[in-house]
Amino acid sequence: KVEQTRDFSLRLSLSGNDQMTLVAESINRLFETVGKTTEELRQNGEHLRILMEVLDSSESGISITSPDDRIFWINNSFAKIWDISQENIIGRRFNGILKSRVGILFENPNELIEHRLRAGVTDAVSFECHLVPRPDQEERWLQHFSQPILYGP
């Protein structure tokens, strides 16, 4: 017999010999584990959603790239600074975007490219770059900082 409890979790009741009782207890432990895991996933998803909202509201341009230099995520400020939409950048190699956009947006584009390429994927790099004025954007000086995250899945 399967019963639904007040918290909508499932509980299995079996009548019979000791083996059937053990089976029911094992299945009930599995239901409990699945219930806890589902709740943890829901909470983690909510925490991730909040974190992404915070990052997206930052005035600093933020990008997340994979070890092979593919862009995984950018925030709104990054898209605005680089004058590119998320749809047009996700999955592309950062250095490819850099080479195609930097000459349009930045003074001394070769210096910016050299700094970024020199850093590779294991070193932190920091440098200042000049964003030239355009009709739709003011002149700005930006501090670029890249920090690899060397842990995770």
Coordinates of N, CA and C in Angstrom, one line a residue, residues 11 20 62 89 125:
R11 N 4.9 7.2 1.2 CA 5.4 6.2 2.2 C 4.8 4.9 1.7
M20 N 9.9 -8.5 3.2 CA 9.0 -7.5 2.6 C 9.1 -6.2 3.4
I62 N 31.0 41.5 -16.4 CA 31.4 40.2 -15.9 C 31.2 39.1 -16.9
I89 N 27.1 36.0 -28.3 CA 28.4 35.8 -27.7 C 28.6 34.4 -27.0
V125 N 45.3 38.4 -14.3 CA 45.8 39.5 -15.1 C 44.9 40.7 -14.8

